[in-house]
Structures are given as structure tokens and as C-alpha cells.
XYZ file of C-alpha atoms in Angstrom:
722
model
C 33.716 -73.936 -74.446
C 35.341 -74.020 -70.823
C 37.413 -71.623 -69.508
C 40.280 -73.691 -70.008
C 39.736 -73.958 -73.523
C 39.398 -70.185 -73.328
C 42.720 -68.963 -71.732
C 43.969 -71.400 -74.557
C 42.614 -69.358 -77.091
C 44.647 -66.488 -75.431
C 47.877 -67.869 -76.496
C 47.288 -67.775 -80.458
C 49.504 -66.479 -82.618
C 49.245 -62.728 -82.767
C 48.543 -62.990 -86.581
C 45.093 -64.604 -85.853
C 44.296 -62.356 -83.349
C 44.817 -58.886 -85.512
C 42.149 -56.490 -85.152
C 39.183 -55.759 -86.953
C 40.128 -51.850 -87.589
C 38.462 -49.637 -90.215
C 38.153 -46.153 -91.225
C 35.400 -43.948 -90.294
C 35.461 -41.318 -92.988
C 32.180 -42.896 -94.753
C 30.743 -44.211 -92.110
C 26.712 -42.956 -92.475
C 24.819 -44.123 -90.213
C 27.566 -46.892 -88.859
C 29.789 -44.844 -86.957
C 33.044 -45.972 -87.744
C 33.308 -48.237 -90.140
C 35.348 -51.569 -90.180
C 34.895 -52.347 -93.828
C 39.009 -51.239 -94.875
C 40.366 -53.436 -92.276
C 38.559 -56.162 -92.978
C 39.612 -56.594 -96.458
C 43.126 -57.072 -95.641
C 42.270 -59.854 -93.402
C 41.504 -63.227 -94.391
C 38.073 -64.717 -93.234
C 39.617 -66.981 -91.273
C 41.338 -64.705 -89.758
C 38.497 -62.272 -89.067
C 36.471 -65.342 -87.917
C 39.455 -66.416 -85.205
C 39.319 -62.440 -83.771
C 35.476 -62.408 -83.485
C 35.469 -66.043 -82.003
C 37.900 -65.162 -79.476
C 36.510 -61.679 -78.840
C 33.251 -62.999 -78.314
C 34.053 -65.409 -75.609
C 36.361 -63.234 -73.819
C 33.580 -60.697 -73.612
C 30.614 -63.695 -72.461
C 32.845 -64.700 -69.653
C 34.984 -61.241 -68.933
C 35.403 -61.341 -64.896
C 37.114 -64.319 -64.584
C 39.121 -64.302 -67.685
C 40.456 -60.606 -66.917
C 41.263 -61.572 -63.291
C 43.543 -64.506 -64.455
C 44.796 -63.005 -67.759
C 44.671 -59.364 -67.305
C 48.340 -59.191 -69.133
C 47.278 -61.264 -72.097
C 44.051 -59.330 -72.420
C 46.028 -56.063 -72.471
C 47.893 -57.596 -75.172
C 45.515 -58.343 -76.998
C 44.015 -54.936 -76.375
C 47.293 -53.300 -77.878
C 46.872 -55.936 -81.225
C 43.281 -53.738 -81.487
C 39.329 -54.589 -80.495
C 37.287 -55.740 -83.396
C 34.868 -52.946 -84.354
C 31.819 -54.500 -83.098
C 33.179 -55.178 -79.789
C 34.816 -52.127 -79.054
C 31.481 -50.529 -77.258
C 31.115 -53.562 -74.973
C 34.631 -53.694 -73.868
C 35.335 -50.390 -73.448
C 32.357 -50.486 -71.138
C 33.849 -53.585 -69.451
C 37.589 -52.001 -69.385
C 36.342 -48.663 -67.666
C 33.495 -51.108 -65.326
C 30.899 -48.421 -66.267
C 28.138 -51.442 -66.547
C 25.139 -50.355 -64.348
C 26.067 -47.327 -63.102
C 23.597 -45.901 -61.010
C 23.965 -42.226 -62.807
C 22.633 -43.968 -65.702
C 18.797 -43.528 -64.409
C 19.614 -39.688 -63.729
C 20.773 -39.111 -67.316
C 16.876 -38.139 -68.478
C 16.581 -35.969 -65.593
C 19.651 -34.170 -65.997
C 18.653 -33.306 -69.565
C 15.268 -31.898 -68.372
C 17.344 -29.151 -66.282
C 19.321 -25.930 -67.345
C 23.214 -25.916 -67.788
C 24.950 -22.443 -67.348
C 27.207 -24.278 -69.858
C 25.207 -24.446 -72.604
C 25.891 -21.522 -74.451
C 29.673 -22.420 -74.265
C 28.838 -26.204 -75.075
C 26.502 -24.990 -78.840
C 29.327 -22.759 -79.389
C 31.784 -25.357 -80.184
C 29.934 -28.244 -81.258
C 30.313 -27.499 -84.983
C 34.074 -27.724 -83.826
C 33.979 -30.877 -83.032
C 34.900 -33.243 -85.798
C 33.950 -30.818 -88.066
C 34.478 -33.321 -91.301
C 32.727 -36.152 -89.804
C 29.749 -37.235 -91.159
C 28.203 -37.541 -88.000
C 28.735 -34.286 -86.834
C 29.375 -31.979 -89.931
C 25.776 -30.977 -90.210
C 24.117 -28.683 -88.129
C 21.428 -29.751 -85.815
C 21.926 -33.157 -86.630
C 21.524 -35.856 -84.830
C 25.457 -36.012 -83.893
C 25.203 -32.540 -82.917
C 22.157 -33.217 -80.280
C 23.838 -36.066 -78.871
C 26.609 -34.900 -78.462
C 25.222 -31.824 -76.497
C 23.233 -33.852 -74.208
C 25.797 -35.642 -73.341
C 28.352 -32.687 -72.100
C 25.655 -30.490 -70.776
C 24.771 -34.166 -68.720
C 28.330 -33.913 -67.605
C 28.360 -30.379 -66.656
C 25.352 -30.416 -64.682
C 26.805 -33.410 -62.818
C 30.381 -31.448 -61.802
C 29.688 -28.003 -62.111
C 33.830 -27.527 -60.700
C 34.101 -28.607 -64.307
C 31.368 -27.972 -66.295
C 32.870 -28.092 -70.151
C 35.709 -27.973 -71.636
C 36.435 -28.006 -75.011
C 39.015 -30.796 -75.445
C 36.560 -33.189 -73.512
C 34.057 -32.447 -76.409
C 36.592 -34.847 -78.767
C 36.578 -37.932 -76.528
C 32.651 -37.974 -76.421
C 32.480 -37.604 -79.451
C 34.061 -40.745 -80.314
C 32.176 -42.537 -77.087
C 29.524 -41.338 -79.333
C 30.254 -43.292 -82.396
C 30.450 -46.287 -80.739
C 27.679 -46.551 -78.640
C 24.159 -44.497 -77.512
C 24.395 -41.337 -75.889
C 23.359 -43.128 -72.324
C 26.292 -45.295 -72.354
C 28.479 -42.724 -73.601
C 27.770 -40.393 -70.704
C 28.708 -43.559 -68.250
C 31.802 -44.209 -69.587
C 32.949 -40.497 -69.997
C 32.091 -39.819 -66.142
C 34.171 -43.315 -65.526
C 37.495 -41.828 -67.481
C 36.981 -38.277 -65.414
C 37.003 -39.707 -62.571
C 39.090 -42.813 -62.548
C 41.672 -41.921 -65.798
C 42.678 -38.418 -64.492
C 40.820 -36.189 -67.284
C 39.274 -34.828 -64.420
C 42.054 -33.397 -62.774
C 43.152 -32.089 -66.759
C 39.749 -30.216 -67.522
C 39.317 -28.271 -64.067
C 39.956 -24.474 -64.459
C 43.425 -24.566 -63.324
C 44.755 -27.701 -65.327
C 47.096 -28.337 -62.266
C 46.985 -31.676 -63.855
C 47.816 -30.894 -67.458
C 50.924 -28.881 -65.863
C 52.355 -32.038 -63.807
C 51.840 -34.393 -67.625
C 53.958 -31.584 -69.021
C 56.511 -31.071 -66.400
C 56.336 -35.289 -66.702
C 57.155 -35.159 -70.805
C 59.714 -32.785 -70.592
C 61.740 -34.597 -68.049
C 61.314 -37.653 -69.964
C 62.379 -35.810 -73.123
C 65.812 -34.530 -71.216
C 66.771 -37.784 -70.240
C 66.058 -39.931 -73.256
C 66.371 -37.340 -76.220
C 68.794 -34.912 -74.670
C 69.935 -33.442 -77.969
C 66.040 -32.752 -78.672
C 65.735 -31.391 -75.115
C 68.175 -28.653 -76.014
C 67.300 -28.224 -79.238
C 63.596 -27.496 -77.979
C 65.266 -25.061 -75.126
C 67.637 -22.924 -77.770
C 64.025 -22.277 -79.751
C 62.128 -21.462 -76.691
C 59.839 -23.932 -78.367
C 57.625 -25.059 -74.511
C 55.887 -28.580 -74.411
C 52.450 -27.243 -73.828
C 53.446 -25.757 -77.313
C 52.647 -29.000 -79.162
C 52.039 -31.671 -76.603
C 48.941 -29.988 -74.256
C 46.308 -31.041 -77.147
C 47.948 -34.728 -76.935
C 47.210 -34.931 -73.236
C 43.599 -33.312 -73.234
C 42.449 -35.306 -76.211
C 44.274 -38.395 -76.623
C 45.633 -37.582 -80.129
C 42.232 -37.200 -81.055
C 42.725 -33.356 -82.963
C 46.460 -34.928 -83.892
C 46.194 -38.277 -85.820
C 43.319 -39.905 -88.478
C 40.539 -41.156 -86.603
C 41.558 -44.834 -87.302
C 45.330 -44.192 -85.524
C 43.785 -42.024 -82.568
C 40.723 -44.808 -82.048
C 43.692 -47.665 -81.601
C 45.729 -45.356 -79.206
C 42.353 -45.091 -77.712
C 41.814 -48.664 -77.192
C 44.903 -48.511 -75.343
C 44.004 -45.604 -73.225
C 41.020 -47.907 -71.672
C 43.261 -50.464 -70.581
C 46.370 -48.445 -69.389
C 45.861 -44.738 -68.886
C 47.747 -41.803 -69.460
C 50.867 -44.142 -70.021
C 50.041 -44.542 -73.511
C 49.884 -41.003 -74.184
C 53.432 -40.240 -72.959
C 54.867 -43.680 -74.953
C 53.086 -42.454 -77.747
C 54.450 -38.758 -77.989
C 57.539 -39.680 -77.135
C 58.116 -42.504 -80.052
C 56.725 -39.575 -82.111
C 59.701 -37.481 -81.051
C 62.188 -40.069 -81.777
C 61.273 -40.835 -85.209
C 61.025 -37.156 -85.993
C 64.416 -36.302 -84.240
C 66.542 -35.637 -87.312
C 63.631 -33.165 -89.038
C 63.290 -31.277 -85.516
C 66.694 -30.332 -85.301
C 66.946 -28.583 -88.471
C 63.803 -26.594 -87.899
C 63.183 -23.573 -86.079
C 60.136 -22.691 -83.528
C 57.469 -21.514 -86.330
C 59.244 -24.301 -88.512
C 58.587 -26.779 -85.751
C 54.980 -26.023 -85.691
C 53.916 -26.493 -89.307
C 56.251 -29.551 -88.883
C 53.532 -30.923 -85.867
C 50.526 -29.140 -87.336
C 50.886 -30.810 -91.044
C 53.422 -33.405 -91.286
C 53.647 -35.732 -88.484
C 49.515 -36.524 -88.817
C 49.971 -38.067 -91.880
C 53.198 -40.329 -91.492
C 51.106 -43.078 -89.901
C 48.301 -43.639 -92.781
C 49.304 -46.712 -93.127
C 48.841 -48.047 -90.034
C 49.416 -47.739 -86.268
C 51.236 -50.759 -86.042
C 54.632 -49.046 -86.192
C 53.714 -46.094 -84.109
C 52.419 -48.640 -81.082
C 55.603 -51.101 -81.801
C 57.610 -48.055 -81.440
C 55.863 -46.585 -78.252
C 56.665 -49.993 -75.992
C 60.256 -49.247 -76.798
C 59.943 -46.534 -74.791
C 61.284 -46.366 -71.518
C 58.223 -45.745 -69.137
C 59.459 -45.675 -65.221
C 56.276 -45.639 -63.215
C 57.795 -45.272 -60.168
C 60.058 -42.145 -61.303
C 57.203 -40.042 -62.647
C 55.875 -40.610 -58.824
C 58.814 -38.939 -57.862
C 58.288 -36.432 -60.421
C 54.637 -35.745 -59.294
C 56.445 -35.019 -55.680
C 58.999 -32.842 -56.863
C 56.465 -30.581 -58.854
C 54.103 -30.669 -56.734
C 56.861 -28.964 -53.528
C 58.064 -26.994 -56.966
C 54.156 -25.086 -57.226
C 54.108 -24.818 -53.347
C 57.381 -23.095 -53.299
C 56.175 -20.636 -56.234
C 52.801 -20.100 -54.736
C 54.404 -18.936 -51.200
C 57.115 -16.766 -53.011
C 53.692 -15.052 -54.775
C 51.228 -14.610 -51.767
C 55.190 -13.313 -50.305
C 56.022 -10.984 -52.768
C 52.407 -9.849 -53.422
C 52.604 -8.736 -49.647
C 55.912 -6.781 -49.308
C 55.063 -4.946 -53.211
C 52.157 -3.500 -50.745
C 54.155 -2.975 -47.692
C 56.717 -1.609 -50.283
C 53.715 1.370 -51.996
C 52.952 1.965 -47.851
C 56.336 2.641 -46.999
C 56.766 5.009 -50.286
C 53.513 6.933 -49.218
C 55.013 7.210 -45.481
C 58.273 8.383 -46.738
C 57.169 10.971 -49.022
C 55.420 12.447 -46.521
C 58.403 12.800 -44.284
C 60.096 14.475 -47.306
C 57.681 16.749 -47.930
C 57.857 17.876 -44.494
C 61.651 18.113 -43.831
C 61.609 20.274 -47.311
C 59.418 23.128 -45.703
C 61.949 25.323 -44.428
C 59.812 26.703 -41.853
C 59.464 24.603 -38.791
C 57.492 25.069 -35.618
C 57.642 24.463 -32.112
C 54.651 22.312 -32.479
C 56.404 19.950 -35.330
C 58.955 19.701 -32.758
C 57.178 19.003 -29.801
C 54.767 16.299 -32.192
C 58.224 14.283 -32.685
C 58.887 14.610 -29.230
C 55.749 12.906 -28.351
C 56.017 10.248 -30.642
C 59.351 9.563 -29.630
C 58.319 9.488 -26.122
C 55.442 6.761 -27.271
C 57.739 4.962 -29.444
C 59.720 4.490 -26.380
C 56.748 4.017 -24.033
C 55.919 0.983 -26.913
C 59.353 -0.489 -27.149
C 59.448 -0.659 -23.127
C 55.874 -2.725 -23.509
C 57.425 -4.724 -26.503
C 60.453 -5.874 -23.870
C 58.347 -6.483 -21.007
C 55.838 -8.594 -23.646
C 58.773 -10.320 -25.187
C 60.285 -11.237 -21.741
C 56.652 -13.038 -20.613
C 56.381 -14.611 -23.583
C 59.831 -16.147 -23.437
C 59.420 -17.045 -19.752
C 56.037 -18.369 -21.076
C 57.626 -20.424 -23.299
C 60.141 -21.786 -20.818
C 57.459 -23.235 -18.785
C 55.703 -24.498 -21.747
C 58.881 -26.458 -22.496
C 59.380 -27.786 -18.905
C 55.826 -29.221 -19.245
C 56.200 -30.555 -22.557
C 59.672 -32.583 -21.249
C 57.401 -34.482 -18.920
C 55.188 -35.535 -21.726
C 55.020 -38.414 -24.135
C 56.181 -37.540 -27.737
C 53.165 -38.150 -30.186
C 54.050 -40.155 -33.187
C 51.671 -40.048 -35.602
C 48.303 -40.200 -34.293
C 45.863 -40.166 -36.892
C 43.463 -38.162 -34.970
C 45.258 -35.360 -35.234
C 45.303 -34.538 -38.631
C 42.843 -31.847 -38.832
C 44.486 -30.375 -35.726
C 48.281 -30.555 -37.489
C 46.640 -29.263 -40.729
C 45.691 -26.184 -38.668
C 49.178 -25.548 -37.010
C 50.912 -25.837 -40.482
C 48.626 -22.863 -41.584
C 49.262 -20.964 -39.070
C 52.902 -21.987 -38.918
C 52.721 -20.576 -42.411
C 50.939 -17.399 -41.822
C 53.433 -16.607 -39.247
C 56.540 -17.089 -41.321
C 54.844 -15.085 -43.944
C 54.520 -12.297 -41.310
C 58.301 -12.623 -40.048
C 59.337 -12.492 -43.346
C 56.940 -9.312 -44.111
C 58.302 -7.724 -41.056
C 61.970 -8.595 -41.676
C 61.840 -7.204 -45.103
C 59.537 -4.202 -43.904
C 63.192 -3.623 -41.391
C 64.801 -3.985 -44.464
C 63.403 -1.414 -46.656
C 63.347 1.082 -43.462
C 66.853 0.948 -43.313
C 67.418 0.974 -46.655
C 65.425 4.645 -46.767
C 66.589 5.807 -43.784
C 70.154 5.059 -45.161
C 69.353 7.397 -48.301
C 67.731 10.096 -46.318
C 71.079 10.479 -44.305
C 72.953 10.729 -47.885
C 69.969 13.068 -48.746
C 70.265 15.180 -45.971
C 73.723 14.925 -44.989
C 74.712 18.719 -45.910
C 71.310 20.435 -45.773
C 71.041 21.815 -42.728
C 73.328 24.648 -42.030
C 71.945 25.834 -38.906
C 73.362 24.384 -36.357
C 70.783 25.131 -33.462
C 67.369 24.529 -34.436
C 67.250 22.297 -37.261
C 70.106 20.209 -35.873
C 68.012 19.552 -33.042
C 64.781 18.559 -34.874
C 67.339 16.457 -36.908
C 68.701 14.900 -33.727
C 65.167 14.203 -32.887
C 64.139 12.132 -35.930
C 67.099 10.685 -36.294
C 66.227 9.275 -32.793
C 62.903 8.910 -33.806
C 63.873 6.594 -36.600
C 66.081 4.485 -34.838
C 63.544 3.897 -32.501
C 60.886 3.322 -35.026
C 63.580 0.615 -36.193
C 64.182 -0.898 -32.874
C 60.370 -1.026 -32.340
C 60.129 -2.679 -35.578
C 62.919 -5.044 -34.715
C 60.993 -5.888 -31.194
C 58.198 -6.183 -32.833
C 59.694 -8.963 -35.460
C 61.424 -10.588 -32.543
C 57.874 -10.680 -30.633
C 56.017 -11.835 -33.448
C 58.934 -14.874 -33.489
C 58.518 -15.599 -29.548
C 54.425 -15.684 -30.377
C 54.860 -18.441 -33.311
C 57.456 -20.056 -30.889
C 54.785 -19.970 -27.964
C 52.305 -21.227 -30.635
C 54.475 -24.163 -32.092
C 54.431 -25.369 -28.325
C 50.837 -24.684 -27.574
C 50.167 -27.151 -30.179
C 52.534 -29.387 -28.676
C 51.494 -29.336 -25.386
C 48.062 -30.204 -26.948
C 48.826 -32.997 -28.800
C 50.552 -34.088 -25.722
C 47.663 -33.608 -23.629
C 45.155 -35.130 -26.274
C 47.301 -38.433 -26.398
C 47.289 -38.082 -22.757
C 43.551 -37.991 -22.444
C 43.596 -40.825 -25.208
C 45.798 -43.247 -23.386
C 43.823 -42.395 -20.268
C 40.146 -43.634 -22.178
C 42.083 -46.260 -23.321
C 43.324 -47.797 -19.762
C 39.933 -47.041 -18.572
C 38.311 -49.193 -21.355
C 40.873 -51.558 -20.564
C 39.766 -51.838 -16.869
C 36.317 -52.320 -17.989
C 36.979 -55.285 -20.015
C 39.245 -56.644 -17.165
C 36.770 -55.984 -15.103
C 33.783 -57.535 -17.144
C 36.411 -60.164 -17.945
C 36.945 -61.371 -14.219
C 32.669 -61.104 -13.349
C 32.771 -63.758 -16.488
C 35.097 -66.043 -15.063
C 33.350 -65.603 -11.536
C 30.234 -66.380 -13.053
C 32.049 -69.437 -15.210
C 33.533 -70.495 -11.613
C 30.233 -70.670 -10.249
C 28.947 -72.742 -13.186
C 31.528 -75.304 -12.967
C 31.373 -75.835 -9.674
C 27.647 -75.809 -9.510
C 27.813 -78.601 -12.312
C 30.898 -80.792 -10.067
C 28.312 -80.778 -7.263
C 25.448 -82.216 -9.730
C 27.658 -84.468 -11.175
C 28.467 -85.434 -7.452
C 25.227 -85.670 -6.317
C 24.686 -88.074 -9.800
C 27.437 -90.030 -9.068
C 26.218 -91.250 -5.226
C 22.554 -91.869 -6.678
C 24.087 -94.191 -8.925
C 26.104 -95.813 -6.099
C 23.095 -95.593 -4.042
C 20.695 -97.729 -6.959
C 24.268 -99.877 -7.541
C 24.043 -100.844 -3.797
C 20.666 -101.565 -4.069
C 20.061 -103.683 -6.925
C 23.097 -105.617 -4.876
C 21.182 -105.820 -1.654
C 18.225 -107.301 -3.607
C 20.534 -110.036 -5.429
C 21.688 -111.036 -2.015
C 18.003 -110.949 -0.609
C 17.342 -113.039 -4.006
C 20.204 -115.501 -3.073
C 19.598 -115.866 0.324
C 15.757 -116.731 -0.652
C 17.219 -119.712 -2.848
C 19.514 -120.955 -0.177
C 17.101 -121.193 2.189
C 14.762 -122.850 -0.356
C 17.580 -125.206 -0.869
C 18.268 -126.086 2.760
C 14.387 -127.006 3.520
C 14.731 -129.692 0.517
C 17.929 -130.669 1.912
C 15.853 -131.123 5.613
C 13.327 -132.900 3.389
C 15.498 -135.175 2.454
C 16.789 -136.091 5.328
C 13.899 -136.436 6.841
C 12.336 -138.845 4.181
C 16.063 -141.250 4.604
C 15.635 -141.331 8.149
C 12.128 -142.073 8.207
C 13.331 -144.763 6.215
C 16.219 -145.994 7.428
C 14.447 -146.207 10.635
C 11.105 -148.095 9.445
C 8.834 -145.298 10.727
C 6.593 -145.820 7.918
C 4.613 -149.187 7.083
C 5.004 -150.182 3.112
C 1.541 -148.931 2.377
C 1.912 -145.592 3.826
C 5.601 -145.513 3.073
C 5.341 -145.122 -0.948
C 2.355 -142.104 -0.236
C 4.658 -140.481 1.725
C 7.571 -140.734 -0.954
C 4.811 -139.384 -3.165
C 4.044 -136.874 -1.352
C 7.466 -135.617 -0.603
C 8.046 -135.694 -4.343
C 5.505 -133.654 -4.573
C 6.894 -130.970 -2.526
C 10.431 -131.578 -3.762
C 8.637 -130.885 -7.519
C 7.128 -127.505 -6.025
C 10.503 -126.458 -4.711
C 12.140 -127.436 -7.768
C 9.659 -124.468 -9.514
C 10.214 -122.167 -6.788
C 13.791 -122.306 -7.390
C 13.497 -122.251 -10.782
C 11.333 -119.032 -10.698
C 13.875 -117.600 -8.724
C 16.887 -118.497 -10.620
C 14.705 -116.865 -13.755
C 14.045 -113.290 -11.100
C 17.644 -113.267 -10.451
C 19.087 -113.849 -14.430
C 16.693 -110.839 -15.504
C 18.592 -108.527 -13.336
C 22.381 -107.391 -13.833
C 25.118 -109.714 -13.522
C 27.224 -108.256 -11.979
C 30.197 -108.926 -9.706
C 29.719 -107.261 -6.032
C 32.150 -106.851 -3.748
C 32.456 -108.907 -0.702
C 30.759 -111.918 -2.080
C 32.014 -114.224 -4.389
C 30.317 -117.405 -5.463
C 32.273 -120.717 -6.956
C 30.402 -123.713 -8.634
C 32.158 -127.270 -8.200
C 31.408 -129.709 -11.239
C 32.347 -132.917 -9.948
C 30.369 -135.651 -11.921
C 27.158 -135.817 -13.702
C 25.478 -132.312 -14.095
C 21.824 -133.824 -13.874
C 20.245 -133.374 -10.146
C 18.237 -135.171 -8.369
C 17.449 -138.170 -10.588
C 17.020 -140.581 -8.771
C 14.351 -141.367 -7.083
C 13.691 -141.189 -2.624
C 13.191 -144.970 -2.809
C 16.199 -145.701 -5.007
C 18.132 -143.990 -3.117
C 16.541 -145.398 0.577
C 16.958 -148.859 -1.447
C 20.374 -148.302 -2.344
C 21.383 -147.512 1.191
C 19.488 -150.292 2.854
C 21.239 -152.478 0.242
C 24.212 -151.375 1.200
C 23.294 -152.036 5.061
C 24.317 -149.180 6.150
C 22.983 -146.443 8.660
C 23.527 -142.689 7.712
C 23.419 -139.502 10.629
C 24.434 -136.131 10.088
C 28.189 -135.101 10.712
C 29.601 -131.635 11.136
C 32.799 -131.257 8.867
C 34.780 -127.915 8.145
C 32.240 -126.138 8.655
C 29.606 -128.074 7.112
C 26.710 -130.206 7.671
C 27.070 -133.417 5.710
C 24.699 -136.961 5.379
C 27.688 -140.006 6.574
C 27.378 -143.432 7.195
C 27.259 -144.420 10.541
C 29.941 -146.991 10.566
C 32.235 -144.737 8.281
C 34.176 -142.087 10.507
C 34.201 -138.446 8.998
C 37.726 -137.818 9.223
C 38.436 -140.617 7.000
C 36.078 -140.195 3.931
C 35.102 -137.967 2.291
C 31.027 -137.678 2.352
C 29.307 -136.928 -0.601
C 28.313 -133.129 -0.894
C 24.879 -132.501 0.220
C 26.323 -129.812 2.349
C 25.086 -126.541 3.946
C 27.775 -124.133 3.918
C 28.261 -121.575 6.777
C 30.047 -118.018 6.665
C 31.106 -115.987 9.839
C 27.908 -113.990 10.089
C 25.839 -117.451 9.935
C 24.243 -120.438 8.226
C 23.618 -119.876 4.364
C 22.790 -123.017 3.106
C 23.279 -124.241 -0.418
C 21.223 -127.621 -1.687
C 23.844 -129.913 -4.071
C 23.127 -132.350 -6.192
C 23.452 -135.626 -5.663
C 27.146 -136.562 -6.529
C 27.956 -134.032 -9.287
C 27.987 -130.439 -7.947
C 28.795 -128.303 -4.454
C 28.374 -124.730 -4.170
C 30.194 -122.565 -1.657
C 29.273 -118.844 -0.847
C 32.042 -116.971 0.378
C 31.419 -112.908 2.294
């Protein structure tokens, strides 16, 4: 069937697309049976569902790309049991994974999690026939898959909740394929973050789910808060096992179908739908009652089928953008909590040290015997404290000057805007900044604690000393020493702050320097490109000039060849004209001989025959020359124009010389040569050349000389003009 017909089948009525779903409790070797569901469907509906899913699987890539939305709708209605294994692999793109070839090698290795996996195997689906017997095939393949994954991902290793997901996969497909699908789920479906030892992703899911409850079920949220009923107490297993430990297996499998297609969104939807349907009962219960309700009542609410739950789940409002926003809020909150924990830990350490010092001082003060050595020691400490204070003041002044200098240099540099290559530097700067801020906060807290202890010390020792001479001097020295130490602590705090500022400026200076360096490198690169392009341009110009020169040479040669052809043709024309002139002369001689009577009758005929033979030879040569000229290029040459005048009959030389002579004599005329308009013609002697047009047998001259051209008797005249 064509793809168009297949796509048309996707629009079939939902009743005919109902999935074949079945009970798995008495499956035997067939891990999940579909007999109970198929018994509720007509034979026609079951056949339509099988036919449709079979064609979808055969043409998966094309159909899923064009009709992804319709495929998701079909998955929500349920995947037939016998197609579930292949469809799950297609949905998560787990076919032909390279890691499948490593599975047998992983089983030969030893995992540090083997004892934990063995301990929890019996707790996974303890009532299912495939897993309930000890050392059965189901327990063995489950152990193999969990062990193989613990070797592939040593950070996650093994988590008990993941065994339920692997067990469901093993109910549908062989262990190698189940291993590949589980790896894909961990990598692409957020399960790996859920199963990490820190379980940070689970905390995020709890936060997002709790916000959804607060928004859509505010009364139930208030009740949970009043009863101290935390979300993780009932919903953590929903996310870790995709409801596999909360609902009967047929219902959980239908939810898992949708999870393979749409991810964790179905867990949020189904969880909120469960709370909506149970809100009246939960509002009447305390924490213990709600726990019992979640464990015993809710799992059996959907024994009639999952359609009611799935329908209610897709009526829940789920905003993906808002979930992303909540994820950012949760990350910010956790970051602040971690910073506060670190700060509290350090403050506690400093507080313990300060208490120890105060106790030591109090022990000395409570001792009634004060020696001169103790007073001298206090004076030395006072001097040292003042020296340190002076040194700190000088160092602070130097830091301030250096900061001003760096600020001036930074002002002359361009700003840095989102340079990707400085990500590592920026991370290091942020780390140093966080450490500096933490140290500064610790210093300030230390100063505050010192002040508080000092005030308490003054309050305790206000009326203790009655001897105004020596004891008051000691007290004054101690007071001054404490004051100096307080000022020293303040100076150190200021110094740290200055160092932090200097560190920031140094970092900014380094960033700007890197920016300038990269800009210079880019400029040098561009200059190199410009030089390269200039060189290429010059080379191309040189090639163009050379091509033009060759073209000019070719044109010159062509013109020379054309001129040579024209000259050869002109020579041929001249040769033809000479021959024609020779013929005309011979005719003139013949006619003159006849007219003057120089020949007698006997030799006249012979002479005429000779002349005819010569004329025939000349005609033959003329025809040969004309044939050669006809085979040449028929071009019109510059400066040469040939004109043909057709006067009468186009037959030339058709009358004999004898007839011509006879007719001329009969007419009683005498002929002579005459030059008329630059032409030499034969005219009767009794006619004036100016009064009549002679018959044209002419030789036409030009400005350069005489170029003869024979003319047919009374028929043709040729003229050549240069």
C-alpha cells in the first residue's frame, strides 16, 4: 500500500484504533499477555489495529516524520502487545546501537554493584511469574542488564528503582535489546539525572510538581502543608519508576507507552490527575491516613482500565515554558543554599577558633598575678599590631593606586561582548570572585564577632579592677591591643576587598588584551587575504592581456589570409580578362583579314578553322579558370565591383566567323577600331562613333591600366571598377 493510503489510515475512527492491551499476571513464558483485552474487542477492530501498526512499523521513518502528531495520538490509545517491543525501540531510536555489540563483553566483567543488585532482584516484581522464582530466567537476565549498565555508567552505578523499568523492558524484548533501550532512556529521557547519587533531578521534579499543585489545586496544597505531608513522601516513586510500583502492570504499561513517546510530561499530568480525582478524600485525612490512601486505595481505582486516567491526565494544564522557568528558579535556590551552607560551615569554624582565643584571654585575666613580662609581651604585641596596621595601610594605598592605573588602561580598551573563547577564563574569574566574596563575608563576620566578644568582655571586666596603678595600665594596654586588632581586621577586610577589585580589573584587562590580540590576528588574516586576492587579480589581468594579444594576432593572421585570398582572386580575374582580350584581338585580326581580302578562298577556310580551334581552346581555358574561381570563397572584395549587363540572348559565340564576315561584307561596310568613353570598340567605318552605339565588344580600362573583358556578341558587356 502506498504511503498516502497509510497516512489516510491514521485518520481512522478512534474506536477502530483501540490498542490490544492485556493482563500480565498469568503470562507464563509470554511475558505480557493480551488475551483479556483482545477478548473485549471485535475481530474486525483487532485486525484493523494490527494492520495499521504493521504498516506504521514497516514505513516508520517516513510516517513518523510526516505524521508525528497522529502517531502520538495512536500511542496514547495504546500499542498492541506484539508490536510494543519494536515500537518502543523505534520511539527511542535504540535500534542498531554500537553498545549492543559490547553487551556480551560487559557480562564477562565484574561490577562493584553486583551484591546490591543480587540483594534487590527478589524485590523486583515479586508476584510476577517471570521474576518471582529464585535464580529463574527472569532474575538472571534482569541481573545481567543491571550489571552491564553499572559497568557502562559508573557514576550512576545501580539504583533500585531502575530495576522495575528494566524488568518491564524484559517482559517485552530480549535482554540485549532491553539493555539498549534502557541506555537510551537513561541518556535521553532524564532518567540518568534522576538516578544519580545526589538525585538532583528528582528534587527538581518534586519542586515543579509541587508548584503545579499550588497553582491548580491550592486547597489541597494548603492541606498538605498543614499536615507536613511533603511531595516526596508519595510522588518520588512515581517519577523514579514511572508508576510501575504504584499501579497495576497493565495500567502502568499504558502510561509507559506514552512516556516512551512524550517523556516525563505524562508523569506530571497523570500525577496531578490522580490528585484531582482524590482531592475530596485527601482533604478529610491526616498524614497517616493520606499515606494509607496512596498505598492501598489509589492503586485499585483504575482496575477497569487506564482510559479514565489518561483522559483526565490530558485535561491537566501543562506549560512547558513555565516548567523551564521553574527549573531556573530551582537551580538558583539550590545554588544559594549551597553557598549558605559553605559560609555557615566556615563561620562555625572561625567562631570556634575565636571562642578558644577568648577563653585563653579570660584565663590570663582571671589570674590575679600579673608579671612585668606579661605587660611587656602585651606592649610588644601592640607594637607589632601597629606595624602590621601601617603595612596594611601602605599596601592598601598601593593597591588603590594600582587599581586607578588599571582602570585608566581599561577605559582605553574596547569592551568585551560575549566572546565564546573566554568561557573558561570567565568561569575561573567567577570562581575566584565567589571565593573572594566568601572570604570577605567571613572576615566581616569575624570582625563582628570580635566586637561582640569585646563588648561582652568590657561588660564583664568593667568593675573588676580596683587597683588603679598597675592593673589599670594592663587593662588600657589590653584595650588598646584589642582596638588595634579590630582595626587590623578591618584593614585586612578592606585589603581583601581591594585585592578582589584589583583581581576583577586584572581579569577585565586580560579579557580586553585577548580581544585586541584576536582583533590583530583577524586584521593580519584579512591583510593576508587581501594580498592573496591582489596577487590573483594581477595574475588574472596578465592572463587577460595575454589572451587579448593572442586574439589580436589571430585576427591579424585572419585578415592577412583574407587579403591573400582576395589577391589570388584578383589575379585570377586579371588572367581571365587577359585571355578574353586575346580572344578579342584574334577576332579582330580574323575580321580584318577577311575585310581586306588578304586571304584567298582556299586558305581563308583553313585559317578560319584554325582560328575556331584557337577560340575553342581559349573558351576551354576560360571555363577552367572560372571553375577554379567558383571553388574559392565567393566574397565581395573591398575596392572591386563586377557588374554584368544582360542585353539580349545569353548565348555567346554562337555564330561562325565566316557568317559574321559574310554578313558584314554583304552589308558593304568596313569596320575599324575606335575608342569610346574609355572603351575600344569595333565600329563600321561609314558611321561616326559619336552618332551611334557600337555593338559592345569592349575592353574597359580603369585608372591603373587596361583590364580587358570579352563581351558576347550583342548580348553581354562587363565592366570592372576599382
